[in-house]
Amino acid sequence: MVNFREDLAATLWPDPGSPRVEWVVADGLVPYPEAVRAMEERAEAIAAGHAPERVWLLEHPPLYTAGTSARDEDLVEPERFPVFRSGRGGQFTYHGPGQRVAYVMLDLQRRRPDLRRFVAALEAWLIETLAAFNVRGERREDRVGVWVRRPERGPGVEDKIAAIGIRVRRWVTFHGVSLNVEPDLSHFEGIVPCGVRRHGVTSLVDLGLPVTMHDADLALREAFERVFGPTVAG
């Protein structure tokens, strides 16, 4: 894991003289359309050279989003929560209180214009974050996101603890990742999360860890800096 992270750092960090990534934590629940508008505006400003890169941490009210690969049959309860069609990659996912969403607006033209490597770096970031709580997160070749094994529930059982869904415009990324800290896991029952039917979802608290959102934010920031480079409060 260390070698992989160091290899990523060698190619995904910007030049040492580049501005630090703004690290912004929102208060309260942010409506999804408002977040998308803000992300798109910042991504355009970054591409034009008018604004620094940004990571924006927030929580949404309960809702479902459909990525560009979403299948209608995976929306099991369409009336349960608002559904938003999203330009990000991926399928259906849930956002809501207790889940930390991190929208990542980075300039890959300055770092490295390689989407597969960027997604691998996001996975490494989440895996390192989980390691701060002694949770072993794992990547899977056939499905995006971060997974944890649940041997206490039977052989081969594993749950998803973090999701990834990105969009890139002019080599600037937006959308990002979500980490389940303490969401209501029953809210995932209205969809087939990310189109995966044979595995479930979990959270840090569901794993028996009394982790607060503040704890998760500290771990996310420390791990982000190890993978992507330094940040500054925005």
mmCIF file of C-alpha atoms in Angstrom:
data_model
loop_
_atom_site.group_PDB
_atom_site.id
_atom_site.type_symbol
_atom_site.label_atom_id
_atom_site.label_comp_id
_atom_site.label_asym_id
_atom_site.label_seq_id
_atom_site.Cartn_x
_atom_site.Cartn_y
_atom_site.Cartn_z
ATOM 1 C CA MET A 1 0.000 0.000 0.000
ATOM 2 C CA VAL A 2 2.777 2.440 0.860
ATOM 3 C CA ASN A 3 4.597 1.843 -2.410
ATOM 4 C CA PHE A 4 1.364 2.331 -4.375
ATOM 5 C CA ARG A 5 0.654 5.603 -2.590
ATOM 6 C CA GLU A 6 4.177 6.895 -3.108
ATOM 7 C CA ASP A 7 3.977 5.997 -6.796
ATOM 8 C CA LEU A 8 0.707 7.906 -7.090
ATOM 9 C CA ALA A 9 2.161 10.891 -5.289
ATOM 10 C CA ALA A 10 5.016 11.081 -7.769
ATOM 11 C CA THR A 11 2.601 11.646 -10.637
ATOM 12 C CA LEU A 12 -0.548 13.171 -9.125
ATOM 13 C CA TRP A 13 0.906 15.920 -6.981
ATOM 14 C CA PRO A 14 1.200 19.259 -8.792
ATOM 15 C CA ASP A 15 4.438 21.217 -8.964
ATOM 16 C CA PRO A 16 5.760 22.208 -5.517
ATOM 17 C CA GLY A 17 5.094 25.865 -6.280
ATOM 18 C CA SER A 18 1.405 25.318 -7.090
ATOM 19 C CA PRO A 19 -1.282 26.690 -4.763
ATOM 20 C CA ARG A 20 -2.514 24.291 -2.103
ATOM 21 C CA VAL A 21 -5.872 22.612 -2.570
ATOM 22 C CA GLU A 22 -8.666 24.475 -0.775
ATOM 23 C CA TRP A 23 -10.288 22.300 1.887
ATOM 24 C CA VAL A 24 -13.858 23.424 2.622
ATOM 25 C CA VAL A 25 -16.338 21.853 5.060
ATOM 26 C CA ALA A 26 -19.972 22.924 4.666
ATOM 27 C CA ASP A 27 -22.340 23.454 7.573
ATOM 28 C CA GLY A 28 -25.779 21.863 7.523
ATOM 29 C CA LEU A 29 -27.372 19.854 4.715
ATOM 30 C CA VAL A 30 -26.655 21.146 1.206
ATOM 31 C CA PRO A 31 -29.379 20.629 -1.454
ATOM 32 C CA TYR A 32 -28.107 18.549 -4.356
ATOM 33 C CA PRO A 33 -28.910 21.021 -7.189
ATOM 34 C CA GLU A 34 -27.121 23.784 -5.280
ATOM 35 C CA ALA A 35 -24.047 21.586 -4.880
ATOM 36 C CA VAL A 36 -23.956 20.675 -8.574
ATOM 37 C CA ARG A 37 -24.178 24.331 -9.609
ATOM 38 C CA ALA A 38 -21.369 25.296 -7.248
ATOM 39 C CA MET A 39 -19.170 22.424 -8.460
ATOM 40 C CA GLU A 40 -19.671 23.293 -12.110
ATOM 41 C CA GLU A 41 -18.875 26.951 -11.499
ATOM 42 C CA ARG A 42 -15.692 26.101 -9.605
ATOM 43 C CA ALA A 43 -14.603 23.533 -12.206
ATOM 44 C CA GLU A 44 -14.964 26.151 -14.953
ATOM 45 C CA ALA A 45 -12.979 28.662 -12.906
ATOM 46 C CA ILE A 46 -10.209 26.126 -12.266
ATOM 47 C CA ALA A 47 -9.992 25.241 -15.962
ATOM 48 C CA ALA A 48 -9.745 28.928 -16.834
ATOM 49 C CA GLY A 49 -6.988 29.465 -14.274
ATOM 50 C CA HIS A 50 -9.128 31.777 -12.162
ATOM 51 C CA ALA A 51 -9.462 29.647 -9.008
ATOM 52 C CA PRO A 52 -7.466 27.062 -7.042
ATOM 53 C CA GLU A 53 -8.370 23.397 -6.792
ATOM 54 C CA ARG A 54 -10.905 22.499 -4.105
ATOM 55 C CA VAL A 55 -12.200 19.629 -2.008
ATOM 56 C CA TRP A 56 -15.669 20.341 -0.645
ATOM 57 C CA LEU A 57 -16.979 18.188 2.214
ATOM 58 C CA LEU A 58 -20.709 18.177 2.896
ATOM 59 C CA GLU A 59 -23.840 16.216 3.705
ATOM 60 C CA HIS A 60 -27.012 16.084 1.619
ATOM 61 C CA PRO A 61 -30.619 15.592 2.677
ATOM 62 C CA PRO A 62 -31.831 12.057 1.813
ATOM 63 C CA LEU A 63 -31.842 11.552 -1.976
ATOM 64 C CA TYR A 64 -30.904 9.203 -4.786
ATOM 65 C CA THR A 65 -28.712 10.102 -7.737
ATOM 66 C CA ALA A 66 -28.492 8.294 -11.056
ATOM 67 C CA GLY A 67 -25.187 8.252 -12.895
ATOM 68 C CA THR A 68 -24.726 7.906 -16.621
ATOM 69 C CA SER A 69 -24.860 4.076 -16.421
ATOM 70 C CA ALA A 70 -27.948 3.865 -14.175
ATOM 71 C CA ARG A 71 -30.598 1.276 -15.057
ATOM 72 C CA ASP A 72 -34.252 2.052 -14.339
ATOM 73 C CA GLU A 73 -34.834 -1.364 -12.757
ATOM 74 C CA ASP A 74 -32.278 -0.523 -10.071
ATOM 75 C CA LEU A 75 -34.538 2.219 -8.704
ATOM 76 C CA VAL A 76 -36.599 -0.023 -6.450
ATOM 77 C CA GLU A 77 -38.622 2.660 -4.616
ATOM 78 C CA PRO A 78 -38.827 5.731 -6.888
ATOM 79 C CA GLU A 79 -41.174 7.592 -4.534
ATOM 80 C CA ARG A 80 -39.110 7.163 -1.399
ATOM 81 C CA PHE A 81 -36.707 10.112 -1.867
ATOM 82 C CA PRO A 82 -36.070 12.705 -4.580
ATOM 83 C CA VAL A 83 -34.162 11.298 -7.552
ATOM 84 C CA PHE A 84 -31.625 13.402 -9.435
ATOM 85 C CA ARG A 85 -30.138 12.506 -12.805
ATOM 86 C CA SER A 86 -26.437 13.214 -12.527
ATOM 87 C CA GLY A 87 -23.725 13.659 -15.128
ATOM 88 C CA ARG A 88 -21.247 11.661 -13.059
ATOM 89 C CA GLY A 89 -20.197 8.169 -13.997
ATOM 90 C CA GLY A 90 -21.708 5.147 -12.300
ATOM 91 C CA GLN A 91 -25.178 3.957 -11.439
ATOM 92 C CA PHE A 92 -27.646 4.678 -8.610
ATOM 93 C CA THR A 93 -26.383 5.798 -5.241
ATOM 94 C CA TYR A 94 -27.801 7.239 -2.048
ATOM 95 C CA HIS A 95 -26.737 10.392 -0.225
ATOM 96 C CA GLY A 96 -28.012 11.518 3.136
ATOM 97 C CA PRO A 97 -27.206 12.647 6.686
ATOM 98 C CA GLY A 98 -24.399 10.711 8.318
ATOM 99 C CA GLN A 99 -22.638 10.154 5.007
ATOM 100 C CA ARG A 100 -19.629 12.315 4.241
ATOM 101 C CA VAL A 101 -19.624 13.414 0.621
ATOM 102 C CA ALA A 102 -16.368 14.875 -0.687
ATOM 103 C CA TYR A 103 -16.569 16.693 -4.009
ATOM 104 C CA VAL A 104 -13.107 16.768 -5.571
ATOM 105 C CA MET A 105 -12.236 19.519 -8.053
ATOM 106 C CA LEU A 106 -8.695 18.924 -9.284
ATOM 107 C CA ASP A 107 -6.872 19.950 -12.456
ATOM 108 C CA LEU A 108 -5.587 16.733 -13.996
ATOM 109 C CA GLN A 109 -3.912 18.641 -16.795
ATOM 110 C CA ARG A 110 -1.417 19.933 -14.228
ATOM 111 C CA ARG A 111 -1.232 16.668 -12.331
ATOM 112 C CA ARG A 112 -1.605 13.862 -14.875
ATOM 113 C CA PRO A 113 -4.404 13.464 -17.465
ATOM 114 C CA ASP A 114 -5.091 9.817 -16.637
ATOM 115 C CA LEU A 115 -8.609 8.973 -15.440
ATOM 116 C CA ARG A 116 -7.843 5.385 -14.425
ATOM 117 C CA ARG A 117 -4.979 6.585 -12.281
ATOM 118 C CA PHE A 118 -7.152 9.284 -10.758
ATOM 119 C CA VAL A 119 -9.836 6.762 -9.766
ATOM 120 C CA ALA A 120 -7.126 4.519 -8.276
ATOM 121 C CA ALA A 121 -5.880 7.507 -6.288
ATOM 122 C CA LEU A 122 -9.388 8.173 -4.948
ATOM 123 C CA GLU A 123 -9.601 4.538 -3.855
ATOM 124 C CA ALA A 124 -6.179 4.813 -2.192
ATOM 125 C CA TRP A 125 -7.329 7.960 -0.382
ATOM 126 C CA LEU A 126 -10.396 6.200 1.018
ATOM 127 C CA ILE A 127 -8.436 3.082 1.962
ATOM 128 C CA GLU A 128 -5.906 5.174 3.881
ATOM 129 C CA THR A 129 -8.744 7.043 5.603
ATOM 130 C CA LEU A 130 -10.284 3.771 6.776
ATOM 131 C CA ALA A 131 -6.901 2.537 7.985
ATOM 132 C CA ALA A 132 -6.905 5.398 10.503
ATOM 133 C CA PHE A 133 -9.763 3.530 12.222
ATOM 134 C CA ASN A 134 -8.135 0.090 11.807
ATOM 135 C CA VAL A 135 -10.584 -0.820 9.048
ATOM 136 C CA ARG A 136 -9.169 -2.695 6.074
ATOM 137 C CA GLY A 137 -10.754 -1.258 2.956
ATOM 138 C CA GLU A 138 -10.148 -3.069 -0.316
ATOM 139 C CA ARG A 139 -10.520 -2.272 -4.023
ATOM 140 C CA ARG A 140 -12.066 -4.668 -6.513
ATOM 141 C CA GLU A 141 -11.130 -4.981 -10.174
ATOM 142 C CA ASP A 142 -14.731 -5.577 -11.286
ATOM 143 C CA ARG A 143 -16.458 -2.846 -9.242
ATOM 144 C CA VAL A 144 -15.536 0.693 -8.294
ATOM 145 C CA GLY A 145 -15.528 1.784 -4.670
ATOM 146 C CA VAL A 146 -14.085 0.518 -1.407
ATOM 147 C CA TRP A 147 -15.215 -2.700 0.260
ATOM 148 C CA VAL A 148 -14.818 -4.411 3.624
ATOM 149 C CA ARG A 149 -14.965 -8.127 4.286
ATOM 150 C CA ARG A 150 -17.626 -9.358 6.746
ATOM 151 C CA PRO A 151 -16.478 -12.875 7.730
ATOM 152 C CA GLU A 152 -18.755 -12.805 10.771
ATOM 153 C CA ARG A 153 -21.683 -12.890 8.335
ATOM 154 C CA GLY A 154 -20.414 -15.816 6.309
ATOM 155 C CA PRO A 155 -17.741 -16.834 3.785
ATOM 156 C CA GLY A 156 -17.238 -14.343 0.983
ATOM 157 C CA VAL A 157 -19.585 -11.719 2.454
ATOM 158 C CA GLU A 158 -18.475 -8.132 1.952
ATOM 159 C CA ASP A 159 -20.100 -4.706 2.102
ATOM 160 C CA LYS A 160 -19.450 -1.411 0.383
ATOM 161 C CA ILE A 161 -18.394 1.388 2.712
ATOM 162 C CA ALA A 162 -17.418 4.085 0.218
ATOM 163 C CA ALA A 163 -18.531 4.998 -3.300
ATOM 164 C CA ILE A 164 -16.851 6.851 -6.165
ATOM 165 C CA GLY A 165 -18.501 8.720 -9.016
ATOM 166 C CA ILE A 166 -16.706 11.393 -11.015
ATOM 167 C CA ARG A 167 -17.099 13.663 -13.987
ATOM 168 C CA VAL A 168 -14.322 15.417 -15.887
ATOM 169 C CA ARG A 169 -14.590 18.518 -18.062
ATOM 170 C CA ARG A 170 -11.537 20.109 -19.689
ATOM 171 C CA TRP A 171 -9.475 17.767 -17.475
ATOM 172 C CA VAL A 172 -10.926 19.277 -14.291
ATOM 173 C CA THR A 173 -12.666 16.749 -12.056
ATOM 174 C CA PHE A 174 -15.866 17.211 -10.112
ATOM 175 C CA HIS A 175 -18.322 15.050 -8.163
ATOM 176 C CA GLY A 176 -16.174 12.657 -6.121
ATOM 177 C CA VAL A 177 -16.530 10.180 -3.245
ATOM 178 C CA SER A 178 -18.832 9.336 -0.361
ATOM 179 C CA LEU A 179 -17.900 7.626 2.895
ATOM 180 C CA ASN A 180 -20.529 6.022 5.112
ATOM 181 C CA VAL A 181 -19.893 7.275 8.628
ATOM 182 C CA GLU A 182 -23.313 6.859 10.269
ATOM 183 C CA PRO A 183 -26.098 7.063 7.657
ATOM 184 C CA ASP A 184 -29.424 5.267 7.971
ATOM 185 C CA LEU A 185 -28.498 2.118 6.056
ATOM 186 C CA SER A 186 -32.150 1.258 5.476
ATOM 187 C CA HIS A 187 -32.278 4.199 3.050
ATOM 188 C CA PHE A 188 -30.133 2.204 0.619
ATOM 189 C CA GLU A 189 -32.985 -0.283 0.246
ATOM 190 C CA GLY A 190 -34.777 1.963 -2.259
ATOM 191 C CA ILE A 191 -32.082 1.293 -4.885
ATOM 192 C CA VAL A 192 -29.633 -1.348 -6.001
ATOM 193 C CA PRO A 193 -26.518 0.570 -4.917
ATOM 194 C CA CYS A 194 -24.124 0.970 -7.844
ATOM 195 C CA GLY A 195 -25.927 -1.891 -9.599
ATOM 196 C CA VAL A 196 -24.415 -4.513 -7.286
ATOM 197 C CA ARG A 197 -27.067 -6.934 -6.031
ATOM 198 C CA ARG A 198 -24.982 -9.609 -4.316
ATOM 199 C CA HIS A 199 -23.276 -7.383 -1.748
ATOM 200 C CA GLY A 200 -24.544 -4.985 0.891
ATOM 201 C CA VAL A 201 -23.543 -1.652 2.375
ATOM 202 C CA THR A 202 -22.057 -0.766 5.738
ATOM 203 C CA SER A 203 -20.707 2.211 7.672
ATOM 204 C CA LEU A 204 -18.050 2.902 10.261
ATOM 205 C CA VAL A 205 -20.646 2.927 13.028
ATOM 206 C CA ASP A 206 -22.263 -0.248 11.660
ATOM 207 C CA LEU A 207 -18.847 -1.884 12.024
ATOM 208 C CA GLY A 208 -18.959 -1.019 15.731
ATOM 209 C CA LEU A 209 -16.734 2.054 15.619
ATOM 210 C CA PRO A 210 -17.928 5.205 17.453
ATOM 211 C CA VAL A 211 -16.590 7.538 14.748
ATOM 212 C CA THR A 212 -17.961 11.085 14.511
ATOM 213 C CA MET A 213 -18.134 13.133 11.325
ATOM 214 C CA HIS A 214 -15.377 15.340 12.712
ATOM 215 C CA ASP A 215 -13.185 12.277 13.252
ATOM 216 C CA ALA A 216 -13.812 11.191 9.675
ATOM 217 C CA ASP A 217 -13.011 14.654 8.331
ATOM 218 C CA LEU A 218 -9.646 14.732 10.096
ATOM 219 C CA ALA A 219 -8.745 11.304 8.731
ATOM 220 C CA LEU A 220 -9.892 12.245 5.231
ATOM 221 C CA ARG A 221 -7.752 15.359 5.178
ATOM 222 C CA GLU A 222 -4.626 13.633 6.470
ATOM 223 C CA ALA A 223 -4.998 10.811 3.950
ATOM 224 C CA PHE A 224 -5.764 13.223 1.089
ATOM 225 C CA GLU A 225 -2.537 15.107 1.716
ATOM 226 C CA ARG A 226 -0.537 11.886 1.623
ATOM 227 C CA VAL A 227 -2.007 10.929 -1.749
ATOM 228 C CA PHE A 228 -2.665 14.248 -3.502
ATOM 229 C CA GLY A 229 -0.565 16.875 -1.734
ATOM 230 C CA PRO A 230 -1.030 19.713 0.761
ATOM 231 C CA THR A 231 -4.290 21.541 1.500
ATOM 232 C CA VAL A 232 -5.284 24.871 2.992
ATOM 233 C CA ALA A 233 -8.501 25.822 4.775
ATOM 234 C CA GLY A 234 -10.813 27.529 2.280
#
